[in-house]
mmCIF file of C-alpha atoms in Angstrom:
data_model
loop_
_atom_site.group_PDB
_atom_site.id
_atom_site.type_symbol
_atom_site.label_atom_id
_atom_site.label_comp_id
_atom_site.label_asym_id
_atom_site.label_seq_id
_atom_site.Cartn_x
_atom_site.Cartn_y
_atom_site.Cartn_z
ATOM 1 C CA MET A 1 146.003 55.843 86.876
ATOM 2 C CA THR A 2 147.323 56.923 90.244
ATOM 3 C CA THR A 3 149.290 60.154 90.479
ATOM 4 C CA ASN A 4 152.154 58.601 92.474
ATOM 5 C CA LEU A 5 153.845 57.255 89.357
ATOM 6 C CA THR A 6 156.428 59.287 87.502
ATOM 7 C CA ILE A 7 155.875 59.991 83.830
ATOM 8 C CA GLY A 8 158.701 57.548 83.076
ATOM 9 C CA GLU A 9 156.931 54.825 85.051
ATOM 10 C CA ARG A 10 153.761 55.448 83.075
ATOM 11 C CA VAL A 11 155.750 55.159 79.862
ATOM 12 C CA ALA A 12 157.068 51.777 81.049
ATOM 13 C CA TRP A 13 153.572 50.651 82.066
ATOM 14 C CA TYR A 14 152.043 51.511 78.676
ATOM 15 C CA ARG A 15 155.062 50.111 76.832
ATOM 16 C CA ARG A 16 154.543 46.747 78.481
ATOM 17 C CA ARG A 17 150.799 46.898 77.789
ATOM 18 C CA ARG A 18 151.609 47.444 74.112
ATOM 19 C CA GLY A 19 154.023 44.523 74.154
ATOM 20 C CA LEU A 20 156.966 46.696 73.109
ATOM 21 C CA SER A 21 160.554 46.202 74.140
ATOM 22 C CA GLN A 22 162.697 49.142 75.191
ATOM 23 C CA GLU A 23 164.652 48.691 71.966
ATOM 24 C CA VAL A 24 161.535 49.084 69.823
ATOM 25 C CA LEU A 25 160.111 52.088 71.672
ATOM 26 C CA ALA A 26 163.490 53.824 71.768
ATOM 27 C CA GLY A 27 163.757 53.359 68.012
ATOM 28 C CA LEU A 28 160.270 54.752 67.442
ATOM 29 C CA VAL A 29 161.144 58.018 69.224
ATOM 30 C CA GLY A 30 164.697 58.270 67.883
ATOM 31 C CA ARG A 31 166.399 57.711 71.234
ATOM 32 C CA THR A 32 168.858 55.194 72.630
ATOM 33 C CA VAL A 33 167.849 52.276 74.825
ATOM 34 C CA ASP A 34 170.023 53.739 77.588
ATOM 35 C CA TRP A 35 168.080 57.017 77.426
ATOM 36 C CA LEU A 36 164.720 55.249 77.595
ATOM 37 C CA SER A 37 165.844 53.042 80.467
ATOM 38 C CA LYS A 38 166.956 56.088 82.448
ATOM 39 C CA ALA A 39 163.719 57.918 81.625
ATOM 40 C CA GLU A 40 161.607 54.987 82.796
ATOM 41 C CA ASN A 41 163.667 54.658 85.989
ATOM 42 C CA GLY A 42 163.542 58.345 86.843
ATOM 43 C CA ARG A 43 167.214 59.063 86.237
ATOM 44 C CA ILE A 44 166.234 61.460 83.431
ATOM 45 C CA GLU A 45 163.428 63.957 84.053
ATOM 46 C CA LEU A 46 160.673 63.867 81.449
ATOM 47 C CA ASP A 47 159.589 67.485 81.807
ATOM 48 C CA ARG A 48 159.373 68.658 78.185
ATOM 49 C CA LEU A 49 156.000 68.219 76.534
ATOM 50 C CA SER A 50 157.554 67.747 73.104
ATOM 51 C CA VAL A 51 159.434 64.668 74.354
ATOM 52 C CA ILE A 52 156.444 63.336 76.310
ATOM 53 C CA LYS A 53 154.216 63.794 73.259
ATOM 54 C CA SER A 54 156.587 61.800 71.051
ATOM 55 C CA LEU A 55 156.390 58.932 73.545
ATOM 56 C CA ALA A 56 152.591 59.220 73.740
ATOM 57 C CA ASP A 57 152.333 59.072 69.939
ATOM 58 C CA ALA A 58 154.567 56.022 69.758
ATOM 59 C CA LEU A 59 152.498 54.287 72.439
ATOM 60 C CA ASP A 60 149.198 55.394 70.846
ATOM 61 C CA VAL A 61 147.947 57.021 74.040
ATOM 62 C CA ALA A 62 146.814 60.547 74.836
ATOM 63 C CA LEU A 63 149.273 63.095 76.181
ATOM 64 C CA GLY A 64 147.127 63.303 79.309
ATOM 65 C CA ASP A 65 147.582 59.573 79.913
ATOM 66 C CA LEU A 66 151.303 60.071 80.477
ATOM 67 C CA ILE A 67 151.062 63.228 82.583
ATOM 68 C CA ALA A 68 148.179 61.859 84.707
ATOM 69 C CA GLU A 69 145.524 64.380 83.836
ATOM 70 C CA PRO A 70 142.974 65.091 85.028
ATOM 71 C CA THR A 71 143.497 64.874 88.760
ATOM 72 C CA LEU A 72 140.608 64.733 91.182
ATOM 73 C CA MET A 73 139.518 68.256 92.056
ATOM 74 C CA ASP A 74 139.492 68.803 95.801
ATOM 75 C CA TRP A 75 136.391 70.019 97.584
ATOM 76 C CA THR A 76 137.170 73.402 99.086
ATOM 77 C CA HIS A 77 135.299 76.270 100.679
ATOM 78 C CA ASP A 78 135.283 77.896 97.227
ATOM 79 C CA SER A 79 134.070 74.864 95.300
ATOM 80 C CA GLY A 80 131.653 73.241 97.724
ATOM 81 C CA THR A 81 130.809 69.647 96.796
ATOM 82 C CA SER A 82 129.884 70.370 93.175
ATOM 83 C CA THR A 83 132.865 70.573 90.855
ATOM 84 C CA VAL A 84 133.714 69.420 87.334
ATOM 85 C CA PRO A 85 130.715 67.059 86.889
ATOM 86 C CA ALA A 86 128.289 69.965 87.306
ATOM 87 C CA LEU A 87 130.176 71.997 84.714
ATOM 88 C CA ARG A 88 130.233 68.971 82.396
ATOM 89 C CA SER A 89 126.442 68.685 82.723
ATOM 90 C CA ALA A 90 126.033 72.352 81.869
ATOM 91 C CA LEU A 91 128.225 72.044 78.784
ATOM 92 C CA MET A 92 126.414 68.900 77.624
ATOM 93 C CA ASN A 93 122.856 70.161 78.163
ATOM 94 C CA TYR A 94 121.652 69.837 74.588
ATOM 95 C CA ARG A 95 118.304 71.523 75.375
ATOM 96 C CA GLN A 96 120.102 74.848 75.745
ATOM 97 C CA LEU A 97 121.904 74.561 72.428
ATOM 98 C CA THR A 98 119.126 74.576 69.853
ATOM 99 C CA PRO A 99 115.603 75.971 69.476
ATOM 100 C CA LEU A 100 114.605 73.034 67.248
ATOM 101 C CA PHE A 101 112.883 71.173 70.074
ATOM 102 C CA GLY A 102 110.759 74.155 71.036
ATOM 103 C CA VAL A 103 112.005 74.124 74.640
ATOM 104 C CA PRO A 104 111.083 77.468 76.229
ATOM 105 C CA THR A 105 113.767 79.507 77.921
ATOM 106 C CA GLU A 106 113.462 79.156 81.673
ATOM 107 C CA GLY A 107 113.928 82.126 83.963
ATOM 108 C CA GLU A 108 114.278 85.853 83.519
ATOM 109 C CA PRO A 109 117.305 87.043 81.593
ATOM 110 C CA PRO A 110 119.939 88.845 83.645
ATOM 111 C CA THR A 111 120.696 92.440 82.823
ATOM 112 C CA LEU A 112 123.767 92.892 80.679
ATOM 113 C CA GLY A 113 125.423 94.740 83.544
ATOM 114 C CA GLU A 114 124.787 91.850 85.910
ATOM 115 C CA LEU A 115 126.025 89.357 83.346
ATOM 116 C CA ARG A 116 129.174 91.406 82.764
ATOM 117 C CA ARG A 117 129.929 91.518 86.502
ATOM 118 C CA ASN A 118 129.457 87.767 86.843
ATOM 119 C CA VAL A 119 131.716 87.070 83.857
ATOM 120 C CA ALA A 120 134.364 89.306 85.426
ATOM 121 C CA GLU A 121 134.050 87.412 88.709
ATOM 122 C CA VAL A 122 134.800 84.087 86.991
ATOM 123 C CA TRP A 123 137.773 85.500 85.093
ATOM 124 C CA ASP A 124 139.127 87.145 88.234
ATOM 125 C CA ALA A 125 138.855 83.786 90.013
ATOM 126 C CA TYR A 126 140.772 82.149 87.166
ATOM 127 C CA GLN A 127 143.570 84.705 87.377
ATOM 128 C CA ASP A 128 143.647 84.290 91.164
ATOM 129 C CA SER A 129 144.061 80.515 90.576
ATOM 130 C CA ARG A 130 140.826 79.871 92.480
ATOM 131 C CA TYR A 131 139.576 77.152 90.171
ATOM 132 C CA GLY A 132 137.056 75.783 92.662
ATOM 133 C CA LEU A 133 135.266 79.124 92.822
ATOM 134 C CA ALA A 134 135.243 79.515 89.043
ATOM 135 C CA THR A 135 134.015 75.958 88.518
ATOM 136 C CA ARG A 136 131.177 76.443 91.015
ATOM 137 C CA ARG A 137 130.000 79.694 89.423
ATOM 138 C CA LEU A 138 130.246 78.654 85.765
ATOM 139 C CA PRO A 139 127.201 76.330 85.373
ATOM 140 C CA LEU A 140 124.710 78.997 86.445
ATOM 141 C CA LEU A 141 126.564 81.695 84.537
ATOM 142 C CA LEU A 142 126.436 79.632 81.339
ATOM 143 C CA ALA A 143 122.697 79.182 81.752
ATOM 144 C CA ASP A 144 122.194 82.934 82.325
ATOM 145 C CA ALA A 145 124.354 83.828 79.329
ATOM 146 C CA LEU A 146 122.388 81.523 77.015
ATOM 147 C CA ILE A 147 119.085 82.954 78.270
ATOM 148 C CA ALA A 148 120.359 86.483 77.616
ATOM 149 C CA GLY A 149 121.421 85.567 74.085
ATOM 150 C CA GLN A 150 117.897 84.348 73.323
ATOM 151 C CA ALA A 151 116.047 87.138 75.114
ATOM 152 C CA TYR A 152 117.722 90.309 73.838
ATOM 153 C CA GLU A 153 117.517 91.847 70.387
ATOM 154 C CA GLY A 154 119.700 93.998 68.174
ATOM 155 C CA ARG A 155 122.886 95.436 69.637
ATOM 156 C CA ASP A 156 122.048 94.095 73.088
ATOM 157 C CA ARG A 157 121.924 90.598 71.672
ATOM 158 C CA GLU A 158 125.389 91.077 70.184
ATOM 159 C CA ARG A 159 126.654 92.218 73.588
ATOM 160 C CA ALA A 160 125.016 89.177 75.181
ATOM 161 C CA TYR A 161 126.748 86.909 72.672
ATOM 162 C CA ALA A 162 130.091 88.570 73.458
ATOM 163 C CA LEU A 163 129.579 87.890 77.161
ATOM 164 C CA THR A 164 128.473 84.345 76.382
ATOM 165 C CA ALA A 165 131.693 83.850 74.436
ATOM 166 C CA MET A 166 133.776 85.125 77.348
ATOM 167 C CA THR A 167 131.875 82.808 79.707
ATOM 168 C CA TYR A 168 132.675 79.809 77.525
ATOM 169 C CA GLN A 169 136.276 80.948 77.306
ATOM 170 C CA GLY A 170 136.496 81.225 81.073
ATOM 171 C CA ALA A 171 135.218 77.652 81.285
ATOM 172 C CA ALA A 172 137.749 76.494 78.684
ATOM 173 C CA MET A 173 140.659 78.155 80.471
ATOM 174 C CA VAL A 174 139.731 76.685 83.862
ATOM 175 C CA LEU A 175 139.082 73.223 82.429
ATOM 176 C CA THR A 176 142.444 73.283 80.654
ATOM 177 C CA LYS A 177 144.139 74.022 83.978
ATOM 178 C CA LEU A 178 142.283 71.072 85.517
ATOM 179 C CA GLY A 179 143.405 68.708 82.765
ATOM 180 C CA GLU A 180 139.905 68.328 81.289
ATOM 181 C CA ALA A 181 141.065 68.807 77.694
ATOM 182 C CA ASP A 182 138.001 67.385 75.937
ATOM 183 C CA LEU A 183 135.563 69.496 77.938
ATOM 184 C CA ALA A 184 137.761 72.547 77.400
ATOM 185 C CA TRP A 185 137.591 71.974 73.653
ATOM 186 C CA ILE A 186 133.779 71.880 73.767
ATOM 187 C CA ALA A 187 133.723 75.147 75.714
ATOM 188 C CA ALA A 188 136.221 76.871 73.399
ATOM 189 C CA ASP A 189 134.348 75.735 70.293
ATOM 190 C CA ARG A 190 131.042 77.036 71.658
ATOM 191 C CA GLY A 191 132.710 80.250 72.711
ATOM 192 C CA LEU A 192 134.148 80.860 69.259
ATOM 193 C CA ALA A 193 130.705 80.357 67.706
ATOM 194 C CA ALA A 194 129.189 82.888 70.131
ATOM 195 C CA ALA A 195 132.032 85.324 69.492
ATOM 196 C CA GLN A 196 131.369 85.252 65.765
ATOM 197 C CA GLN A 197 127.705 86.030 66.413
ATOM 198 C CA SER A 198 128.741 89.004 68.531
ATOM 199 C CA GLY A 199 130.594 90.634 65.634
ATOM 200 C CA ASP A 200 133.281 91.730 68.111
ATOM 201 C CA ALA A 201 136.788 91.221 66.697
ATOM 202 C CA VAL A 202 138.433 91.537 70.121
ATOM 203 C CA VAL A 203 136.240 88.819 71.625
ATOM 204 C CA THR A 204 136.770 86.624 68.572
ATOM 205 C CA GLY A 205 140.529 87.077 68.917
ATOM 206 C CA SER A 206 140.274 86.150 72.570
ATOM 207 C CA LEU A 207 138.534 82.887 71.680
ATOM 208 C CA PHE A 208 141.194 82.080 69.078
ATOM 209 C CA ARG A 209 143.677 82.110 71.949
ATOM 210 C CA SER A 210 141.503 79.713 73.925
ATOM 211 C CA VAL A 211 141.219 77.292 71.014
ATOM 212 C CA ALA A 212 145.013 77.400 70.655
ATOM 213 C CA HIS A 213 145.383 76.547 74.361
ATOM 214 C CA CYS A 214 143.081 73.562 73.886
ATOM 215 C CA LEU A 215 145.168 72.342 70.969
ATOM 216 C CA LEU A 216 148.281 72.683 73.117
ATOM 217 C CA SER A 217 146.752 70.739 75.986
ATOM 218 C CA THR A 218 146.024 67.779 73.698
ATOM 219 C CA GLY A 219 149.486 67.797 72.138
ATOM 220 C CA ARG A 220 148.422 69.193 68.760
ATOM 221 C CA PHE A 221 151.326 71.603 68.662
ATOM 222 C CA ASP A 222 151.611 72.049 64.897
ATOM 223 C CA ALA A 223 147.884 72.712 64.618
ATOM 224 C CA ALA A 224 148.169 75.363 67.341
ATOM 225 C CA VAL A 225 151.007 77.067 65.445
ATOM 226 C CA GLN A 226 148.909 77.054 62.286
ATOM 227 C CA LEU A 227 145.888 78.440 64.116
ATOM 228 C CA VAL A 228 147.929 81.333 65.511
ATOM 229 C CA GLY A 229 149.133 82.138 62.011
ATOM 230 C CA ASP A 230 145.606 82.032 60.573
ATOM 231 C CA ALA A 231 144.133 84.008 63.463
ATOM 232 C CA SER A 232 146.799 86.707 63.210
ATOM 233 C CA ASP A 233 146.003 87.090 59.511
ATOM 234 C CA TYR A 234 142.356 87.583 60.465
ATOM 235 C CA LEU A 235 143.176 90.169 63.139
ATOM 236 C CA ARG A 236 146.023 92.050 61.436
ATOM 237 C CA PRO A 237 143.812 94.500 59.479
ATOM 238 C CA GLY A 238 142.605 95.886 62.815
ATOM 239 C CA LEU A 239 146.079 96.820 64.023
ATOM 240 C CA GLY A 240 146.045 100.276 62.468
ATOM 241 C CA ALA A 241 143.615 101.740 64.972
ATOM 242 C CA ALA A 242 144.042 99.049 67.601
ATOM 243 C CA SER A 243 142.649 99.682 71.078
ATOM 244 C CA PRO A 244 144.540 98.455 74.182
ATOM 245 C CA ASP A 245 142.114 95.512 74.313
ATOM 246 C CA PHE A 246 142.893 94.613 70.694
ATOM 247 C CA LEU A 247 146.660 94.951 71.150
ATOM 248 C CA SER A 248 146.533 92.769 74.257
ATOM 249 C CA ILE A 249 144.538 90.024 72.559
ATOM 250 C CA TYR A 250 146.765 90.177 69.483
ATOM 251 C CA GLY A 251 149.986 90.019 71.476
ATOM 252 C CA THR A 252 148.778 87.256 73.782
ATOM 253 C CA LEU A 253 147.845 85.150 70.775
ATOM 254 C CA PHE A 254 151.501 85.195 69.714
ATOM 255 C CA LEU A 255 152.634 84.282 73.218
ATOM 256 C CA THR A 256 150.449 81.180 72.993
ATOM 257 C CA GLY A 257 151.924 80.538 69.561
ATOM 258 C CA SER A 258 155.451 80.810 70.918
ATOM 259 C CA MET A 259 154.770 77.963 73.335
ATOM 260 C CA ALA A 260 153.183 75.869 70.588
ATOM 261 C CA ALA A 261 156.267 76.423 68.440
ATOM 262 C CA ALA A 262 158.541 75.553 71.370
ATOM 263 C CA HIS A 263 156.661 72.294 71.906
ATOM 264 C CA SER A 264 157.174 71.612 68.180
ATOM 265 C CA GLU A 265 160.878 72.458 68.609
ATOM 266 C CA ASP A 266 160.619 75.134 65.910
ATOM 267 C CA ARG A 267 163.132 77.705 67.141
ATOM 268 C CA GLY A 268 162.653 80.032 64.186
ATOM 269 C CA MET A 269 158.917 80.259 64.774
ATOM 270 C CA VAL A 270 159.464 80.786 68.501
ATOM 271 C CA ARG A 271 161.662 83.800 67.742
ATOM 272 C CA SER A 272 159.174 85.136 65.188
ATOM 273 C CA PHE A 273 156.164 84.823 67.482
ATOM 274 C CA LEU A 274 157.973 86.337 70.470
ATOM 275 C CA ALA A 275 159.160 89.240 68.309
ATOM 276 C CA GLU A 276 155.580 89.910 67.185
ATOM 277 C CA ALA A 277 154.352 89.773 70.781
ATOM 278 C CA ASP A 278 157.177 92.055 71.905
ATOM 279 C CA GLN A 279 156.243 94.597 69.265
ATOM 280 C CA ALA A 280 152.626 94.608 70.479
ATOM 281 C CA ALA A 281 153.816 94.948 74.086
ATOM 282 C CA ARG A 282 156.047 97.900 73.209
ATOM 283 C CA ARG A 283 153.155 99.552 71.434
ATOM 284 C CA LEU A 284 150.920 98.963 74.463
ATOM 285 C CA GLY A 285 153.692 100.533 76.529
ATOM 286 C CA ARG A 286 153.275 98.839 79.901
ATOM 287 C CA ASP A 287 151.999 95.778 81.724
ATOM 288 C CA ALA A 288 148.220 95.705 81.823
ATOM 289 C CA ASN A 289 145.349 93.255 82.149
ATOM 290 C CA HIS A 290 143.023 94.171 79.315
ATOM 291 C CA MET A 291 140.574 91.343 78.599
ATOM 292 C CA TRP A 292 142.244 89.350 81.413
ATOM 293 C CA THR A 293 145.387 88.820 79.322
ATOM 294 C CA ALA A 294 148.002 90.108 81.810
ATOM 295 C CA PHE A 295 149.707 91.247 78.625
ATOM 296 C CA GLY A 296 152.704 93.519 78.493
ATOM 297 C CA PRO A 297 156.516 93.399 78.476
ATOM 298 C CA THR A 298 156.696 91.205 81.589
ATOM 299 C CA ASN A 299 154.424 88.510 80.165
ATOM 300 C CA VAL A 300 156.573 88.465 77.035
ATOM 301 C CA ALA A 301 159.641 87.951 79.253
ATOM 302 C CA ILE A 302 157.875 85.123 81.105
ATOM 303 C CA HIS A 303 157.255 83.373 77.811
ATOM 304 C CA ARG A 304 160.893 83.776 76.791
ATOM 305 C CA VAL A 305 161.835 81.820 79.912
ATOM 306 C CA ALA A 306 159.121 79.201 79.356
ATOM 307 C CA ALA A 307 160.015 78.738 75.685
ATOM 308 C CA ALA A 308 163.701 78.317 76.542
ATOM 309 C CA GLY A 309 162.804 75.690 79.120
ATOM 310 C CA GLU A 310 160.622 73.768 76.708
ATOM 311 C CA LEU A 311 163.326 73.849 74.044
ATOM 312 C CA GLY A 312 165.748 72.353 76.541
ATOM 313 C CA ASP A 313 167.776 75.566 76.832
ATOM 314 C CA LEU A 314 167.602 75.407 80.617
ATOM 315 C CA GLN A 315 170.773 77.427 81.166
ATOM 316 C CA VAL A 316 169.240 80.222 79.105
ATOM 317 C CA ALA A 317 166.031 79.972 81.135
ATOM 318 C CA LEU A 318 168.065 80.170 84.337
ATOM 319 C CA GLU A 319 169.884 83.275 83.116
ATOM 320 C CA LEU A 320 166.693 85.026 81.989
ATOM 321 C CA ALA A 321 164.506 84.170 84.985
ATOM 322 C CA PRO A 322 166.085 86.506 87.588
ATOM 323 C CA GLN A 323 165.502 89.457 85.256
ATOM 324 C CA VAL A 324 161.713 88.959 85.394
ATOM 325 C CA ASP A 325 159.774 90.753 88.137
ATOM 326 C CA THR A 326 156.296 89.220 88.250
ATOM 327 C CA SER A 327 155.139 90.954 91.435
ATOM 328 C CA ASN A 328 152.558 93.117 89.664
ATOM 329 C CA LEU A 329 151.040 90.326 87.561
ATOM 330 C CA PRO A 330 148.011 88.170 88.404
ATOM 331 C CA THR A 331 148.599 85.145 90.611
ATOM 332 C CA GLU A 332 148.196 82.651 87.766
ATOM 333 C CA ARG A 333 151.064 84.207 85.787
ATOM 334 C CA ARG A 334 153.352 84.499 88.823
ATOM 335 C CA ALA A 335 152.838 80.880 89.867
ATOM 336 C CA ARG A 336 153.280 79.553 86.341
ATOM 337 C CA HIS A 337 156.582 81.417 86.005
ATOM 338 C CA ASN A 338 157.796 79.967 89.288
ATOM 339 C CA LEU A 339 157.243 76.444 87.981
ATOM 340 C CA GLU A 340 159.412 77.219 84.960
ATOM 341 C CA VAL A 341 162.119 78.594 87.244
ATOM 342 C CA ALA A 342 161.887 75.452 89.387
ATOM 343 C CA ARG A 343 162.307 73.257 86.303
ATOM 344 C CA ALA A 344 165.468 75.130 85.304
ATOM 345 C CA LEU A 345 166.899 74.979 88.833
ATOM 346 C CA SER A 346 166.099 71.283 89.135
ATOM 347 C CA SER A 347 167.891 70.523 85.880
ATOM 348 C CA HIS A 348 171.051 71.967 87.472
ATOM 349 C CA ALA A 349 170.574 69.893 90.641
ATOM 350 C CA ARG A 350 169.729 73.002 92.670
ATOM 351 C CA ILE A 351 166.924 71.134 94.381
ATOM 352 C CA ASP A 352 166.668 73.215 97.563
ATOM 353 C CA GLU A 353 166.267 76.404 95.533
ATOM 354 C CA ALA A 354 163.770 74.741 93.207
ATOM 355 C CA LEU A 355 161.756 73.489 96.183
ATOM 356 C CA ALA A 356 161.660 76.989 97.668
ATOM 357 C CA VAL A 357 160.354 78.390 94.389
ATOM 358 C CA VAL A 358 157.592 75.764 94.182
ATOM 359 C CA LEU A 359 156.627 76.360 97.816
ATOM 360 C CA GLU A 360 156.388 80.076 97.105
ATOM 361 C CA ALA A 361 154.096 79.378 94.143
ATOM 362 C CA GLU A 362 151.988 77.048 96.286
ATOM 363 C CA SER A 363 151.569 79.777 98.905
ATOM 364 C CA TRP A 364 150.004 81.975 96.216
ATOM 365 C CA ALA A 365 148.157 79.365 94.176
ATOM 366 C CA PRO A 366 147.721 75.956 95.836
ATOM 367 C CA GLU A 367 145.100 74.776 93.348
ATOM 368 C CA GLN A 368 147.238 75.699 90.372
ATOM 369 C CA VAL A 369 150.363 74.010 91.701
ATOM 370 C CA ARG A 370 148.514 70.831 92.613
ATOM 371 C CA ASN A 371 146.901 70.577 89.177
ATOM 372 C CA HIS A 372 149.991 71.244 87.079
ATOM 373 C CA TYR A 373 151.811 68.187 85.788
ATOM 374 C CA LEU A 374 155.200 69.914 86.025
ATOM 375 C CA ALA A 375 154.874 70.563 89.765
ATOM 376 C CA ARG A 376 153.774 66.991 90.420
ATOM 377 C CA GLU A 377 156.551 65.490 88.292
ATOM 378 C CA LEU A 378 159.284 67.658 89.828
ATOM 379 C CA VAL A 379 158.268 66.953 93.407
ATOM 380 C CA LEU A 380 157.817 63.224 92.819
ATOM 381 C CA SER A 381 161.227 62.956 91.155
ATOM 382 C CA TRP A 382 162.856 64.841 94.041
ATOM 383 C CA VAL A 383 161.323 62.474 96.587
ATOM 384 C CA ARG A 384 162.261 59.379 94.596
ATOM 385 C CA ASN A 385 165.857 60.471 93.998
ATOM 386 C CA HIS A 386 166.518 61.866 97.458
ATOM 387 C CA ARG A 387 169.134 60.007 99.439
ATOM 388 C CA GLY A 388 167.571 58.983 102.708
ATOM 389 C CA ARG A 389 164.373 60.502 104.002
ATOM 390 C CA PRO A 390 163.422 63.798 102.333
ATOM 391 C CA GLY A 391 163.233 66.840 104.548
ATOM 392 C CA GLN A 392 159.938 67.830 106.109
ATOM 393 C CA PRO A 393 159.111 70.669 103.646
ATOM 394 C CA MET A 394 159.594 68.365 100.649
ATOM 395 C CA ALA A 395 157.743 65.445 102.218
ATOM 396 C CA GLU A 396 154.796 67.595 103.236
ATOM 397 C CA LEU A 397 154.602 69.199 99.794
ATOM 398 C CA ALA A 398 154.587 65.762 98.166
ATOM 399 C CA LYS A 399 151.747 64.744 100.475
ATOM 400 C CA ARG A 400 149.731 67.870 99.631
ATOM 401 C CA LEU A 401 150.229 67.240 95.908
ATOM 402 C CA ARG A 402 149.068 63.625 96.421
ATOM 403 C CA VAL A 403 152.148 62.179 94.711
ATOM 404 C CA VAL A 404 153.195 59.927 97.599
#
């Protein structure tokens, strides 16, 4: 479906395809007909995933169907002309998954040092919101990681499996950002299997976070909350002598859980998860980027804003947001926070300020802003509801996001 429809218009389109009246659909989601009519006509912004998911469930469609994911990935200097399809082929190459067919490993294994540097390059690209670069590098990196896992023995094999797990996780994180939820799930599942073979609790904890993100991206919010609880039980015995890497993975897991709980509208669990993350951040003592988590007090504060926004407490989000200085965090975190700030500003009809915040995020992370449903929905709603012709900055942004 084209990206120049609002979420409300997609709801109306699927409602008619299902042969449902507004009265029936409104009843299924516990809303009034007036509310649904305004949502379908763009007079109410559908910007909370919990609300969108309830509509998707009632219409028996995927969450991604209503938020128009995935979008076509642009060809850029970073990506070249080989993007998601090449990564899909790499993930679905069954010959690399099992020795049962007797297929020999092709090529010389990379050194562990070389593999580690290449994994770091992909993760750095992800945190810089350079998804084209990460997507281009991942197919070859996955092949090298699998060769290394087969070629090395003993402790080196365990290290190779740990790097393989982090490669799969990098793929899952990028694919989630691109709206490729099913492919991301495959990558996260494979990564968790490799992590378990590595025997590394930190890497395993990192993959738990990735699986939780995949559950979130498909609207399985309660399952993500449960996973965070189970994973924290698994990791908790290691807290006594926890390294900075361990603390960062542990705390970030709860940040993911806080968003899952917010999407489930479970305020008590949101508070509990954020408190656990805050405790880990205080113990870590400062903002850091161990295991590419960007974890620390500032990331906890970012999630407080995001959770408030998702719970509909937009005034709270607006009050908290100015207190958060993201200048020392990776680009991905800074841009994501800006989108939450823009949502809160937009809800208070402060459109010019919200537009400025989105434009700032786009200047840092154009690929991230273009691929995030919230940016597309906000900008499209501003254009649709603007009296007269929108100003040049708004119109040009809408054109770049392909929503008009």
